[in-house]
Amino acid sequence: MGHGLASAEAQALADLLPLLACGEEAAAIAFVRLAQRQEGTLAATLAAIGVEEDVHQALLAALGEMLPEPDRGGEQRRVARRFHQSLAADGPLVHLARIAAVDAATCTILSRMLARGRPLARDPRTFALFSQIRADEARHVASARAAVAGQGDFRSAAAEARAGLARLIASGGEAFERLGVDPDRLVRDVGVLPQGLV
């Protein structure tokens, strides 16, 4: 799989990839652990999502091999890893609510990156990869929401997760801008939990 991005666009994507890939890595681990704590259909659903997250991680790693070195990859991975690990605090149901909130935000991020006329929308392979990830993440949101429905009030925890993700992606402002995404608007929208999400 190659990419057809201009060099500045490829560098921008490379700079954002550690933030995106770390989320997939953390989600794969989280869903496997959550599946081990559940039974029946929910356990099978969560395990299947964990497998999909592993596939996403592998696809993003393969894409990363074709891109330039990220400017601050190691630092971004460490910060992103800490953020994603923090989502697991307070038990499995709260964790699932936070995952629903963060995965829904990931769909927003990817939608902005893939919008018509943007560099990623003009590159068929990269567009297909991120479109598939976005579709999978939307299903993951639905599964996580279904798992926590009627189990308690998780709005505050989910809102905190969205605010944390907004702070995390703010560091990628210049890279988002090079990919045609308004970083200030993206950070603002990611930081707000949509009404009724959890």
PDB file of C-alpha atoms in Angstrom:
ATOM      1  CA  MET A   1       0.000   0.000   0.000  1.00  0.00           C
ATOM      2  CA  GLY A   2       1.522   3.299  -1.039  1.00  0.00           C
ATOM      3  CA  HIS A   3       0.310   6.826  -0.543  1.00  0.00           C
ATOM      4  CA  GLY A   4      -0.238   9.615  -3.025  1.00  0.00           C
ATOM      5  CA  LEU A   5       0.178  12.559  -0.677  1.00  0.00           C
ATOM      6  CA  ALA A   6       2.397  15.574  -1.277  1.00  0.00           C
ATOM      7  CA  SER A   7       5.438  15.708   1.012  1.00  0.00           C
ATOM      8  CA  ALA A   8       3.982  18.351   3.391  1.00  0.00           C
ATOM      9  CA  GLU A   9       0.733  16.379   3.642  1.00  0.00           C
ATOM     10  CA  ALA A  10       2.596  13.116   4.236  1.00  0.00           C
ATOM     11  CA  GLN A  11       4.590  14.799   7.021  1.00  0.00           C
ATOM     12  CA  ALA A  12       1.383  16.149   8.565  1.00  0.00           C
ATOM     13  CA  LEU A  13      -0.190  12.690   8.553  1.00  0.00           C
ATOM     14  CA  ALA A  14       3.019  11.200   9.967  1.00  0.00           C
ATOM     15  CA  ASP A  15       2.905  13.758  12.782  1.00  0.00           C
ATOM     16  CA  LEU A  16      -0.693  12.798  13.648  1.00  0.00           C
ATOM     17  CA  LEU A  17      -0.276   9.046  13.274  1.00  0.00           C
ATOM     18  CA  PRO A  18       1.241   8.475  16.754  1.00  0.00           C
ATOM     19  CA  LEU A  19      -1.870  10.032  18.306  1.00  0.00           C
ATOM     20  CA  LEU A  20      -4.206   7.913  16.182  1.00  0.00           C
ATOM     21  CA  ALA A  21      -2.247   4.652  16.389  1.00  0.00           C
ATOM     22  CA  CYS A  22      -1.810   4.794  20.147  1.00  0.00           C
ATOM     23  CA  GLY A  23      -5.572   5.009  20.532  1.00  0.00           C
ATOM     24  CA  GLU A  24      -5.981   1.836  18.504  1.00  0.00           C
ATOM     25  CA  GLU A  25      -3.332   0.034  20.548  1.00  0.00           C
ATOM     26  CA  ALA A  26      -4.939   1.063  23.839  1.00  0.00           C
ATOM     27  CA  ALA A  27      -8.422   0.196  22.585  1.00  0.00           C
ATOM     28  CA  ALA A  28      -7.342  -3.282  21.472  1.00  0.00           C
ATOM     29  CA  ILE A  29      -5.972  -4.021  24.940  1.00  0.00           C
ATOM     30  CA  ALA A  30      -8.990  -2.454  26.643  1.00  0.00           C
ATOM     31  CA  PHE A  31     -11.577  -4.430  24.691  1.00  0.00           C
ATOM     32  CA  VAL A  32      -9.788  -7.726  25.320  1.00  0.00           C
ATOM     33  CA  ARG A  33      -9.656  -6.992  29.067  1.00  0.00           C
ATOM     34  CA  LEU A  34     -13.274  -5.872  29.127  1.00  0.00           C
ATOM     35  CA  ALA A  35     -14.332  -9.020  27.241  1.00  0.00           C
ATOM     36  CA  GLN A  36     -12.612 -11.177  29.865  1.00  0.00           C
ATOM     37  CA  ARG A  37     -14.800  -9.590  32.572  1.00  0.00           C
ATOM     38  CA  GLN A  38     -18.071 -10.218  30.731  1.00  0.00           C
ATOM     39  CA  GLU A  39     -20.108 -13.218  29.647  1.00  0.00           C
ATOM     40  CA  GLY A  40     -22.094 -14.356  26.636  1.00  0.00           C
ATOM     41  CA  THR A  41     -22.887 -12.087  23.726  1.00  0.00           C
ATOM     42  CA  LEU A  42     -21.326  -8.979  25.269  1.00  0.00           C
ATOM     43  CA  ALA A  43     -18.027 -10.794  25.845  1.00  0.00           C
ATOM     44  CA  ALA A  44     -17.999 -12.019  22.237  1.00  0.00           C
ATOM     45  CA  THR A  45     -18.827  -8.547  20.904  1.00  0.00           C
ATOM     46  CA  LEU A  46     -16.081  -6.900  22.954  1.00  0.00           C
ATOM     47  CA  ALA A  47     -13.543  -9.552  21.930  1.00  0.00           C
ATOM     48  CA  ALA A  48     -14.429  -9.038  18.248  1.00  0.00           C
ATOM     49  CA  ILE A  49     -13.956  -5.286  18.654  1.00  0.00           C
ATOM     50  CA  GLY A  50     -10.554  -5.955  20.224  1.00  0.00           C
ATOM     51  CA  VAL A  51      -9.568  -7.940  17.128  1.00  0.00           C
ATOM     52  CA  GLU A  52     -10.716  -5.092  14.856  1.00  0.00           C
ATOM     53  CA  GLU A  53      -8.675  -2.609  16.903  1.00  0.00           C
ATOM     54  CA  ASP A  54      -5.622  -4.866  16.457  1.00  0.00           C
ATOM     55  CA  VAL A  55      -6.221  -4.811  12.694  1.00  0.00           C
ATOM     56  CA  HIS A  56      -6.486  -1.010  12.760  1.00  0.00           C
ATOM     57  CA  GLN A  57      -3.230  -0.811  14.684  1.00  0.00           C
ATOM     58  CA  ALA A  58      -1.476  -3.031  12.128  1.00  0.00           C
ATOM     59  CA  LEU A  59      -2.850  -1.018   9.192  1.00  0.00           C
ATOM     60  CA  LEU A  60      -1.744   2.263  10.759  1.00  0.00           C
ATOM     61  CA  ALA A  61       1.699   0.801  11.485  1.00  0.00           C
ATOM     62  CA  ALA A  62       2.014  -0.253   7.829  1.00  0.00           C
ATOM     63  CA  LEU A  63       0.971   3.227   6.720  1.00  0.00           C
ATOM     64  CA  GLY A  64       3.479   4.741   9.130  1.00  0.00           C
ATOM     65  CA  GLU A  65       6.276   2.751   7.472  1.00  0.00           C
ATOM     66  CA  MET A  66       5.572   4.622   4.224  1.00  0.00           C
ATOM     67  CA  LEU A  67       5.459   8.073   5.795  1.00  0.00           C
ATOM     68  CA  PRO A  68       8.296  10.317   6.992  1.00  0.00           C
ATOM     69  CA  GLU A  69       9.406  10.135  10.614  1.00  0.00           C
ATOM     70  CA  PRO A  70       7.027  12.099  12.864  1.00  0.00           C
ATOM     71  CA  ASP A  71       8.532  15.232  14.370  1.00  0.00           C
ATOM     72  CA  ARG A  72       7.613  14.324  17.964  1.00  0.00           C
ATOM     73  CA  GLY A  73       6.488  10.707  17.628  1.00  0.00           C
ATOM     74  CA  GLY A  74       7.939   9.291  20.834  1.00  0.00           C
ATOM     75  CA  GLU A  75       6.668  12.131  22.988  1.00  0.00           C
ATOM     76  CA  GLN A  76       3.214  12.019  21.399  1.00  0.00           C
ATOM     77  CA  ARG A  77       2.977   8.250  21.871  1.00  0.00           C
ATOM     78  CA  ARG A  78       3.837   8.560  25.584  1.00  0.00           C
ATOM     79  CA  VAL A  79       1.269  11.293  26.186  1.00  0.00           C
ATOM     80  CA  ALA A  80      -1.392   9.460  24.163  1.00  0.00           C
ATOM     81  CA  ARG A  81      -0.683   6.175  25.935  1.00  0.00           C
ATOM     82  CA  ARG A  82      -1.105   7.819  29.367  1.00  0.00           C
ATOM     83  CA  PHE A  83      -4.388   9.354  28.261  1.00  0.00           C
ATOM     84  CA  HIS A  84      -5.787   6.067  26.953  1.00  0.00           C
ATOM     85  CA  GLN A  85      -4.645   4.168  30.051  1.00  0.00           C
ATOM     86  CA  SER A  86      -6.435   6.730  32.236  1.00  0.00           C
ATOM     87  CA  LEU A  87      -9.737   5.794  30.591  1.00  0.00           C
ATOM     88  CA  ALA A  88      -9.670   2.435  32.398  1.00  0.00           C
ATOM     89  CA  ALA A  89      -9.996   3.963  35.879  1.00  0.00           C
ATOM     90  CA  ASP A  90     -13.211   3.430  37.866  1.00  0.00           C
ATOM     91  CA  GLY A  91     -14.355   0.073  36.514  1.00  0.00           C
ATOM     92  CA  PRO A  92     -15.445  -1.584  33.272  1.00  0.00           C
ATOM     93  CA  LEU A  93     -18.758   0.224  32.719  1.00  0.00           C
ATOM     94  CA  VAL A  94     -17.194   3.661  33.172  1.00  0.00           C
ATOM     95  CA  HIS A  95     -14.382   2.526  30.881  1.00  0.00           C
ATOM     96  CA  LEU A  96     -16.887   1.527  28.183  1.00  0.00           C
ATOM     97  CA  ALA A  97     -18.682   4.870  28.505  1.00  0.00           C
ATOM     98  CA  ARG A  98     -15.386   6.696  28.082  1.00  0.00           C
ATOM     99  CA  ILE A  99     -14.507   4.526  25.086  1.00  0.00           C
ATOM    100  CA  ALA A 100     -17.879   5.347  23.498  1.00  0.00           C
ATOM    101  CA  ALA A 101     -17.165   9.056  23.968  1.00  0.00           C
ATOM    102  CA  VAL A 102     -13.604   8.854  22.621  1.00  0.00           C
ATOM    103  CA  ASP A 103     -14.499   6.597  19.683  1.00  0.00           C
ATOM    104  CA  ALA A 104     -17.333   8.959  18.710  1.00  0.00           C
ATOM    105  CA  ALA A 105     -14.802  11.802  18.779  1.00  0.00           C
ATOM    106  CA  THR A 106     -12.454   9.709  16.633  1.00  0.00           C
ATOM    107  CA  CYS A 107     -15.239   9.448  14.050  1.00  0.00           C
ATOM    108  CA  THR A 108     -15.485  13.251  14.085  1.00  0.00           C
ATOM    109  CA  ILE A 109     -11.717  13.621  13.643  1.00  0.00           C
ATOM    110  CA  LEU A 110     -11.620  11.151  10.755  1.00  0.00           C
ATOM    111  CA  SER A 111     -14.665  12.714   9.093  1.00  0.00           C
ATOM    112  CA  ARG A 112     -12.964  16.105   9.117  1.00  0.00           C
ATOM    113  CA  MET A 113      -9.738  14.631   7.743  1.00  0.00           C
ATOM    114  CA  LEU A 114     -11.612  12.794   4.965  1.00  0.00           C
ATOM    115  CA  ALA A 115     -13.967  15.609   3.939  1.00  0.00           C
ATOM    116  CA  ARG A 116     -14.259  16.367   0.233  1.00  0.00           C
ATOM    117  CA  GLY A 117     -11.403  18.422  -1.134  1.00  0.00           C
ATOM    118  CA  ARG A 118      -9.020  17.589   1.698  1.00  0.00           C
ATOM    119  CA  PRO A 119      -5.697  15.867   0.928  1.00  0.00           C
ATOM    120  CA  LEU A 120      -6.701  12.497   2.417  1.00  0.00           C
ATOM    121  CA  ALA A 121      -9.914  12.499   0.363  1.00  0.00           C
ATOM    122  CA  ARG A 122      -7.841  12.802  -2.813  1.00  0.00           C
ATOM    123  CA  ASP A 123      -5.630   9.806  -2.010  1.00  0.00           C
ATOM    124  CA  PRO A 124      -7.701   6.645  -2.687  1.00  0.00           C
ATOM    125  CA  ARG A 125      -5.704   4.204  -0.538  1.00  0.00           C
ATOM    126  CA  THR A 126      -5.399   6.439   2.492  1.00  0.00           C
ATOM    127  CA  PHE A 127      -9.049   7.459   2.119  1.00  0.00           C
ATOM    128  CA  ALA A 128     -10.163   3.807   2.012  1.00  0.00           C
ATOM    129  CA  LEU A 129      -8.073   2.920   5.074  1.00  0.00           C
ATOM    130  CA  PHE A 130      -9.391   5.746   7.240  1.00  0.00           C
ATOM    131  CA  SER A 131     -12.954   5.304   5.940  1.00  0.00           C
ATOM    132  CA  GLN A 132     -12.899   1.668   7.072  1.00  0.00           C
ATOM    133  CA  ILE A 133     -11.516   2.629  10.478  1.00  0.00           C
ATOM    134  CA  ARG A 134     -14.191   5.325  10.832  1.00  0.00           C
ATOM    135  CA  ALA A 135     -16.978   2.852   9.974  1.00  0.00           C
ATOM    136  CA  ASP A 136     -15.616   0.320  12.466  1.00  0.00           C
ATOM    137  CA  GLU A 137     -15.303   2.976  15.178  1.00  0.00           C
ATOM    138  CA  ALA A 138     -18.932   3.991  14.641  1.00  0.00           C
ATOM    139  CA  ARG A 139     -19.972   0.374  15.275  1.00  0.00           C
ATOM    140  CA  HIS A 140     -17.755   0.279  18.364  1.00  0.00           C
ATOM    141  CA  VAL A 141     -19.534   3.365  19.696  1.00  0.00           C
ATOM    142  CA  ALA A 142     -22.891   1.652  19.214  1.00  0.00           C
ATOM    143  CA  SER A 143     -21.681  -1.512  20.983  1.00  0.00           C
ATOM    144  CA  ALA A 144     -20.180   0.385  23.922  1.00  0.00           C
ATOM    145  CA  ARG A 145     -23.313   2.524  24.269  1.00  0.00           C
ATOM    146  CA  ALA A 146     -25.509  -0.578  24.269  1.00  0.00           C
ATOM    147  CA  ALA A 147     -23.349  -2.178  26.968  1.00  0.00           C
ATOM    148  CA  VAL A 148     -23.724   0.764  29.362  1.00  0.00           C
ATOM    149  CA  ALA A 149     -27.341   1.675  28.552  1.00  0.00           C
ATOM    150  CA  GLY A 150     -29.431   1.735  31.712  1.00  0.00           C
ATOM    151  CA  GLN A 151     -26.430   0.855  33.894  1.00  0.00           C
ATOM    152  CA  GLY A 152     -25.918   4.289  35.460  1.00  0.00           C
ATOM    153  CA  ASP A 153     -25.045   7.902  34.743  1.00  0.00           C
ATOM    154  CA  PHE A 154     -21.726   8.044  32.926  1.00  0.00           C
ATOM    155  CA  ARG A 155     -22.107  11.475  31.342  1.00  0.00           C
ATOM    156  CA  SER A 156     -19.548  13.187  33.589  1.00  0.00           C
ATOM    157  CA  ALA A 157     -16.879  10.519  33.002  1.00  0.00           C
ATOM    158  CA  ALA A 158     -17.537  10.562  29.256  1.00  0.00           C
ATOM    159  CA  ALA A 159     -17.366  14.379  29.154  1.00  0.00           C
ATOM    160  CA  GLU A 160     -14.024  14.309  30.990  1.00  0.00           C
ATOM    161  CA  ALA A 161     -12.707  11.797  28.446  1.00  0.00           C
ATOM    162  CA  ARG A 162     -13.751  14.054  25.562  1.00  0.00           C
ATOM    163  CA  ALA A 163     -12.095  17.065  27.214  1.00  0.00           C
ATOM    164  CA  GLY A 164      -8.908  15.037  27.697  1.00  0.00           C
ATOM    165  CA  LEU A 165      -8.905  13.951  24.072  1.00  0.00           C
ATOM    166  CA  ALA A 166      -9.383  17.569  22.977  1.00  0.00           C
ATOM    167  CA  ARG A 167      -6.294  18.571  24.969  1.00  0.00           C
ATOM    168  CA  LEU A 168      -4.371  15.683  23.427  1.00  0.00           C
ATOM    169  CA  ILE A 169      -5.193  16.507  19.808  1.00  0.00           C
ATOM    170  CA  ALA A 170      -4.548  20.223  20.339  1.00  0.00           C
ATOM    171  CA  SER A 171      -0.848  19.371  20.075  1.00  0.00           C
ATOM    172  CA  GLY A 172      -1.455  18.373  16.449  1.00  0.00           C
ATOM    173  CA  GLY A 173      -2.932  21.721  15.427  1.00  0.00           C
ATOM    174  CA  GLU A 174      -0.402  22.559  12.716  1.00  0.00           C
ATOM    175  CA  ALA A 175      -0.591  19.059  11.221  1.00  0.00           C
ATOM    176  CA  PHE A 176      -4.392  19.160  11.132  1.00  0.00           C
ATOM    177  CA  GLU A 177      -4.188  22.528   9.403  1.00  0.00           C
ATOM    178  CA  ARG A 178      -1.853  21.136   6.718  1.00  0.00           C
ATOM    179  CA  LEU A 179      -4.483  18.444   6.096  1.00  0.00           C
ATOM    180  CA  GLY A 180      -7.176  21.082   5.600  1.00  0.00           C
ATOM    181  CA  VAL A 181      -8.810  20.716   9.028  1.00  0.00           C
ATOM    182  CA  ASP A 182      -9.523  23.782  11.175  1.00  0.00           C
ATOM    183  CA  PRO A 183      -7.720  22.752  14.385  1.00  0.00           C
ATOM    184  CA  ASP A 184      -9.498  25.216  16.692  1.00  0.00           C
ATOM    185  CA  ARG A 185     -12.930  24.089  15.552  1.00  0.00           C
ATOM    186  CA  LEU A 186     -11.901  20.430  15.738  1.00  0.00           C
ATOM    187  CA  VAL A 187     -10.578  20.768  19.293  1.00  0.00           C
ATOM    188  CA  ARG A 188     -13.742  22.619  20.325  1.00  0.00           C
ATOM    189  CA  ASP A 189     -16.053  20.008  18.777  1.00  0.00           C
ATOM    190  CA  VAL A 190     -14.100  17.032  20.123  1.00  0.00           C
ATOM    191  CA  GLY A 191     -14.136  18.574  23.594  1.00  0.00           C
ATOM    192  CA  VAL A 192     -17.943  18.624  23.780  1.00  0.00           C
ATOM    193  CA  LEU A 193     -19.882  15.454  24.596  1.00  0.00           C
ATOM    194  CA  PRO A 194     -22.927  15.224  22.297  1.00  0.00           C
ATOM    195  CA  GLN A 195     -26.258  15.154  24.104  1.00  0.00           C
ATOM    196  CA  GLY A 196     -27.521  11.604  24.554  1.00  0.00           C
ATOM    197  CA  LEU A 197     -24.265   9.865  23.570  1.00  0.00           C
ATOM    198  CA  VAL A 198     -24.096   8.038  26.934  1.00  0.00           C
TER     199      VAL A 198
END
